[in-house]
Amino acid sequence: MVEQLRGALLDELLQTLDGWTKVEGRDAIYKRFEFTDFNVAFGWMTRIAMIAEKMDHHPEWLNVYNRVDVTLATHDVGGLSERDIKLARVMDQISS
Ligand code: H2B
């Protein structure tokens, strides 16, 4: 069973990530990733997609050219959970 993350603990964990912010009016986190071009952006998405599939945790994302806007939430808890933090961390690590 996954627990919903909120309040001070959520803020603390967010600070351990790079550039993720809370979404207004929704229990979710957001980050814009920018790459040198479409090829690099889509390569990153492909690597993340395979990891996300293994984690059984899927991002909401939109790609335009070299940019990927990512929103993470855990639908199973109707909010945020440690799964989102884990996937966000993987995204940060693989993008740098
Ligand atoms: N992805 C995301 N982002 N949140 C979830 O709660 C979620 C998921 N749940 N992928 C998984 C799949 C669930 O529906 C299956 C049954 O494990």
XYZ file of C-alpha atoms and ligand atoms in Angstrom:
113
model
C 0.000 0.000 0.000
C 1.369 3.400 -0.999
C 0.979 6.325 1.368
C 0.075 9.819 0.272
C 2.842 12.389 0.781
C 1.934 15.834 2.091
C 2.953 18.819 4.156
C 6.385 19.256 5.605
C 7.675 15.856 4.524
C 6.684 16.575 0.907
C 8.426 19.983 1.029
C 11.522 18.401 2.502
C 11.680 15.726 -0.201
C 11.068 18.294 -2.940
C 14.150 20.139 -1.792
C 16.235 17.035 -2.464
C 15.152 17.193 -6.134
C 16.332 19.607 -8.827
C 13.794 22.230 -9.889
C 10.513 20.391 -9.245
C 7.577 22.509 -8.076
C 4.108 21.802 -6.735
C 1.273 22.185 -9.235
C -1.319 24.843 -8.336
C -4.714 23.384 -7.513
C -3.627 19.788 -7.839
C -1.626 17.301 -5.783
C 1.160 16.823 -8.303
C 4.689 17.979 -9.075
C 5.994 19.558 -12.265
C 9.268 20.236 -14.060
C 10.249 21.450 -17.530
C 13.231 19.624 -19.007
C 15.146 21.215 -21.891
C 17.579 19.408 -24.144
C 19.762 20.431 -27.070
C 17.299 19.179 -29.692
C 14.406 16.808 -30.351
C 16.687 13.812 -30.753
C 18.184 14.195 -27.295
C 14.787 14.949 -25.739
C 13.173 11.897 -27.283
C 16.142 9.680 -26.409
C 15.742 10.746 -22.791
C 11.999 10.059 -22.920
C 12.667 6.594 -24.310
C 15.079 5.743 -21.498
C 12.667 7.111 -18.899
C 9.712 5.275 -20.454
C 11.460 1.924 -20.053
C 12.344 2.637 -16.429
C 8.855 4.001 -15.665
C 7.310 0.866 -17.126
C 9.487 -1.311 -14.868
C 8.473 0.852 -11.891
C 4.810 0.590 -12.966
C 4.661 4.354 -12.568
C 3.858 6.472 -15.584
C 4.526 10.174 -16.155
C 2.119 12.683 -17.653
C 4.312 14.472 -20.170
C 4.250 16.667 -23.239
C 7.095 16.948 -25.718
C 7.559 19.905 -28.060
C 10.867 19.814 -29.977
C 13.636 19.940 -27.317
C 11.307 20.471 -24.368
C 9.518 17.969 -22.150
C 6.969 19.180 -19.591
C 6.510 16.527 -16.927
C 3.793 16.189 -14.300
C 3.986 13.414 -11.739
C 1.239 12.159 -9.452
C 0.189 8.826 -8.044
C -3.299 8.115 -9.297
C -3.607 5.171 -6.912
C -3.541 7.557 -3.918
C -5.162 10.564 -5.604
C -2.087 12.652 -4.852
C 1.644 12.357 -4.392
C 3.641 9.456 -3.035
C 7.256 8.351 -2.687
C 6.887 6.795 -6.166
C 6.753 10.291 -7.668
C 9.863 11.360 -5.789
C 11.657 8.215 -6.953
C 10.742 8.746 -10.620
C 11.559 12.473 -10.414
C 15.003 11.589 -9.065
C 15.629 9.135 -11.914
C 14.557 11.812 -14.423
C 16.955 14.348 -12.900
C 19.841 11.883 -12.855
C 19.396 10.728 -16.435
C 18.939 14.267 -17.794
C 22.273 15.524 -16.463
N 1.212 5.709 -12.832
C 1.029 6.775 -12.091
N 1.593 7.934 -12.423
N 0.291 6.717 -10.978
C -0.279 5.580 -10.576
O -0.938 5.570 -9.532
C -0.082 4.424 -11.369
C 0.686 4.543 -12.536
N -0.592 3.264 -11.030
N 0.833 3.475 -13.334
C -0.306 2.036 -11.684
C 0.122 2.235 -13.109
C -1.530 1.132 -11.507
O -2.608 1.629 -12.241
C -1.251 -0.300 -11.895
C -2.470 -1.146 -11.694
O -0.200 -0.771 -11.122
